[in-house]
mmCIF file of C-alpha atoms and ligand atoms in Angstrom:
data_model
loop_
_atom_site.group_PDB
_atom_site.id
_atom_site.type_symbol
_atom_site.label_atom_id
_atom_site.label_comp_id
_atom_site.label_asym_id
_atom_site.label_seq_id
_atom_site.Cartn_x
_atom_site.Cartn_y
_atom_site.Cartn_z
ATOM 1 C CA MET A 511 -23.316 17.755 104.933
ATOM 2 C CA SER A 512 -25.740 15.272 106.471
ATOM 3 C CA ASP A 513 -23.913 12.456 104.658
ATOM 4 C CA LEU A 514 -20.744 13.574 106.371
ATOM 5 C CA SER A 515 -22.396 13.695 109.774
ATOM 6 C CA ASP A 516 -23.882 10.203 109.286
ATOM 7 C CA LEU A 517 -20.440 8.937 108.380
ATOM 8 C CA TYR A 518 -19.025 10.825 111.352
ATOM 9 C CA GLN A 519 -21.439 9.097 113.762
ATOM 10 C CA GLU A 520 -20.717 5.709 112.232
ATOM 11 C CA VAL A 521 -16.927 6.063 112.385
ATOM 12 C CA ILE A 522 -16.968 7.413 115.962
ATOM 13 C CA LEU A 523 -19.170 4.533 117.133
ATOM 14 C CA ASP A 524 -17.059 1.929 115.367
ATOM 15 C CA HIS A 525 -13.723 3.197 116.721
ATOM 16 C CA ASN A 526 -15.168 3.654 120.192
ATOM 17 C CA ARG A 527 -16.420 0.067 120.238
ATOM 18 C CA ARG A 528 -13.266 -1.417 118.734
ATOM 19 C CA PRO A 529 -10.393 1.006 119.320
ATOM 20 C CA ARG A 530 -7.353 0.317 117.125
ATOM 21 C CA ASN A 531 -3.885 0.190 118.704
ATOM 22 C CA TRP A 532 -5.293 -0.032 122.224
ATOM 23 C CA GLY A 533 -3.053 -1.076 125.133
ATOM 24 C CA ALA A 534 0.555 -0.840 126.252
ATOM 25 C CA LEU A 535 3.513 -0.894 123.870
ATOM 26 C CA PRO A 536 6.146 -3.184 125.449
ATOM 27 C CA ASP A 537 9.055 -1.835 123.360
ATOM 28 C CA GLU A 538 8.092 1.850 123.565
ATOM 29 C CA THR A 539 10.799 4.495 123.382
ATOM 30 C CA GLY A 540 8.632 7.160 124.973
ATOM 31 C CA HIS A 541 5.161 8.182 126.004
ATOM 32 C CA ALA A 542 3.075 11.258 126.576
ATOM 33 C CA GLU A 543 0.021 11.986 128.614
ATOM 34 C CA GLY A 544 -2.908 14.092 127.508
ATOM 35 C CA TYR A 545 -5.642 15.673 129.558
ATOM 36 C CA ASN A 546 -8.729 17.589 128.505
ATOM 37 C CA PRO A 547 -10.084 19.214 131.696
ATOM 38 C CA LEU A 548 -13.200 20.422 129.876
ATOM 39 C CA CYS A 549 -14.530 16.876 129.497
ATOM 40 C CA GLY A 550 -12.239 14.871 131.795
ATOM 41 C CA ASP A 551 -10.647 12.847 128.975
ATOM 42 C CA ARG A 552 -7.319 11.276 129.910
ATOM 43 C CA LEU A 553 -4.999 9.671 127.442
ATOM 44 C CA MET A 554 -1.672 7.846 127.661
ATOM 45 C CA LEU A 555 0.070 7.567 124.336
ATOM 46 C CA HIS A 556 2.941 5.120 123.836
ATOM 47 C CA VAL A 557 5.336 5.552 120.935
ATOM 48 C CA LYS A 558 8.231 3.645 119.472
ATOM 49 C CA ILE A 559 10.431 6.004 117.506
ATOM 50 C CA ASP A 560 12.989 4.350 115.248
ATOM 51 C CA GLY A 561 15.271 6.936 113.636
ATOM 52 C CA ASP A 562 12.903 9.427 112.028
ATOM 53 C CA ARG A 563 10.002 6.992 111.879
ATOM 54 C CA LEU A 564 7.074 6.294 114.162
ATOM 55 C CA ALA A 565 7.530 2.538 114.136
ATOM 56 C CA GLY A 566 4.871 1.825 116.751
ATOM 57 C CA ILE A 567 2.095 3.625 118.583
ATOM 58 C CA SER A 568 -0.638 2.650 121.023
ATOM 59 C CA PHE A 569 -2.882 4.335 123.553
ATOM 60 C CA GLU A 570 -4.789 3.760 126.777
ATOM 61 C CA GLY A 571 -6.979 5.990 128.835
ATOM 62 C CA SER A 572 -10.455 6.910 129.858
ATOM 63 C CA GLY A 573 -12.627 9.441 128.177
ATOM 64 C CA CYS A 574 -15.675 10.073 126.088
ATOM 65 C CA ALA A 575 -16.430 8.264 122.833
ATOM 66 C CA ILE A 576 -15.080 11.104 120.705
ATOM 67 C CA SER A 577 -11.723 11.271 122.496
ATOM 68 C CA LYS A 578 -11.300 7.518 122.263
ATOM 69 C CA ALA A 579 -12.364 7.268 118.624
ATOM 70 C CA SER A 580 -10.150 10.188 117.677
ATOM 71 C CA ALA A 581 -7.135 8.548 119.363
ATOM 72 C CA SER A 582 -7.912 5.304 117.562
ATOM 73 C CA LEU A 583 -8.125 7.082 114.178
ATOM 74 C CA MET A 584 -4.992 9.100 114.913
ATOM 75 C CA THR A 585 -2.846 6.068 115.819
ATOM 76 C CA ASP A 586 -4.006 4.277 112.675
ATOM 77 C CA ALA A 587 -3.187 7.295 110.540
ATOM 78 C CA VAL A 588 0.348 7.977 111.797
ATOM 79 C CA LYS A 589 1.677 4.469 112.426
ATOM 80 C CA GLY A 590 4.694 3.808 110.211
ATOM 81 C CA ARG A 591 4.959 7.406 109.040
ATOM 82 C CA THR A 592 7.974 9.656 109.479
ATOM 83 C CA LEU A 593 7.901 12.150 112.347
ATOM 84 C CA THR A 594 7.726 14.996 109.811
ATOM 85 C CA GLU A 595 4.690 13.421 108.137
ATOM 86 C CA ALA A 596 3.024 12.866 111.519
ATOM 87 C CA LEU A 597 3.558 16.502 112.553
ATOM 88 C CA ASP A 598 2.302 17.673 109.154
ATOM 89 C CA LEU A 599 -0.847 15.618 109.690
ATOM 90 C CA PHE A 600 -1.234 17.189 113.145
ATOM 91 C CA ASP A 601 -1.212 20.639 111.496
ATOM 92 C CA ARG A 602 -3.742 19.627 108.847
ATOM 93 C CA VAL A 603 -6.140 18.039 111.333
ATOM 94 C CA HIS A 604 -5.748 20.936 113.745
ATOM 95 C CA ASP A 605 -6.549 23.437 110.971
ATOM 96 C CA MET A 606 -9.555 21.343 109.956
ATOM 97 C CA LEU A 607 -10.941 21.098 113.519
ATOM 98 C CA THR A 608 -10.545 24.824 114.128
ATOM 99 C CA THR A 609 -12.199 25.891 110.866
ATOM 100 C CA PRO A 610 -15.501 27.634 111.695
ATOM 101 C CA ILE A 611 -18.557 25.488 110.941
ATOM 102 C CA ASP A 612 -19.826 27.924 108.288
ATOM 103 C CA GLN A 613 -16.606 27.669 106.289
ATOM 104 C CA PRO A 614 -15.477 24.802 104.047
ATOM 105 C CA VAL A 615 -12.733 22.617 105.489
ATOM 106 C CA ASP A 616 -9.508 21.871 103.680
ATOM 107 C CA GLU A 617 -9.552 18.078 103.475
ATOM 108 C CA SER A 618 -6.382 17.767 101.410
ATOM 109 C CA GLY A 619 -3.987 15.191 102.769
ATOM 110 C CA VAL A 620 -6.146 14.084 105.696
ATOM 111 C CA GLY A 621 -7.753 11.078 103.985
ATOM 112 C CA LYS A 622 -10.467 9.393 106.030
ATOM 113 C CA LEU A 623 -9.698 11.689 108.966
ATOM 114 C CA ALA A 624 -11.955 14.162 107.156
ATOM 115 C CA VAL A 625 -14.865 12.633 109.092
ATOM 116 C CA LEU A 626 -13.485 14.307 112.231
ATOM 117 C CA ALA A 627 -14.617 17.628 110.750
ATOM 118 C CA GLY A 628 -18.116 16.507 111.791
ATOM 119 C CA VAL A 629 -17.240 17.301 115.417
ATOM 120 C CA ARG A 630 -17.385 21.021 114.576
ATOM 121 C CA GLU A 631 -21.157 20.722 114.836
ATOM 122 C CA PHE A 632 -20.572 20.199 118.562
ATOM 123 C CA PRO A 633 -18.114 22.966 119.536
ATOM 124 C CA ALA A 634 -17.760 21.721 123.123
ATOM 125 C CA ARG A 635 -16.405 18.432 121.812
ATOM 126 C CA VAL A 636 -13.723 19.809 119.493
ATOM 127 C CA LYS A 637 -11.150 19.513 122.279
ATOM 128 C CA CYS A 638 -12.146 15.885 122.821
ATOM 129 C CA ALA A 639 -11.235 15.252 119.185
ATOM 130 C CA SER A 640 -8.010 17.262 119.248
ATOM 131 C CA LEU A 641 -6.665 15.768 122.506
ATOM 132 C CA ALA A 642 -5.044 12.745 120.832
ATOM 133 C CA TRP A 643 -3.361 15.018 118.294
ATOM 134 C CA HIS A 644 -1.926 17.378 120.906
ATOM 135 C CA THR A 645 -0.684 14.334 122.804
ATOM 136 C CA LEU A 646 0.922 12.976 119.636
ATOM 137 C CA LYS A 647 2.749 16.237 119.093
ATOM 138 C CA SER A 648 3.959 16.178 122.666
ATOM 139 C CA ALA A 649 5.100 12.523 122.366
ATOM 140 C CA ILE A 650 7.201 13.480 119.346
ATOM 141 C CA THR A 651 8.545 16.862 120.381
ATOM 142 C CA ASN A 652 8.533 16.873 124.169
ATOM 143 C CA PRO A 653 7.734 13.439 125.597
ATOM 144 C CA HIS A 654 7.944 14.417 129.254
ATOM 145 C CA GLU A 655 5.259 17.096 129.248
ATOM 146 C CA VAL A 656 1.578 16.530 129.871
ATOM 147 C CA ALA A 657 -0.313 17.830 126.839
ATOM 148 C CA ARG A 658 -3.376 19.848 127.771
ATOM 149 C CA THR A 659 -6.079 21.110 125.496
ATOM 150 C CA GLU A 660 -6.489 24.246 127.624
HETATM 151 ZN ZN1 LIG B 1294 -14.428 14.255 125.747
#
């Protein structure tokens, strides 16, 4: 478990320092906004949907290190995938983040996103980590709504 939390710290720091897919997306087909009132994290997610595929994705916003790193990891993980695959990943990550800390997480199909499970040690920050995922779901299913973690 401490190996996982070391890896968690390392990945969060790295993605916070050098967020992937940061900035506007000039040829976006839609966007969604996310807000986590508990921490004050704000996120703007830009998507380019081509048929049933997420051809492009980027984000901007202001928030804590965990919200930013999670958005960076999320955009990396879903870019180029089909919308069905992206929503399936949302479900898997959501299940993982909401698994109680004293129970083993199901890491199947989440790949390197498994490090996000480390946030469960800090229950107040779980919503910081899930914000990007709720915003992704909203960008795919209902792009004009503001996704809220509350
Ligand atoms: Zn936060």
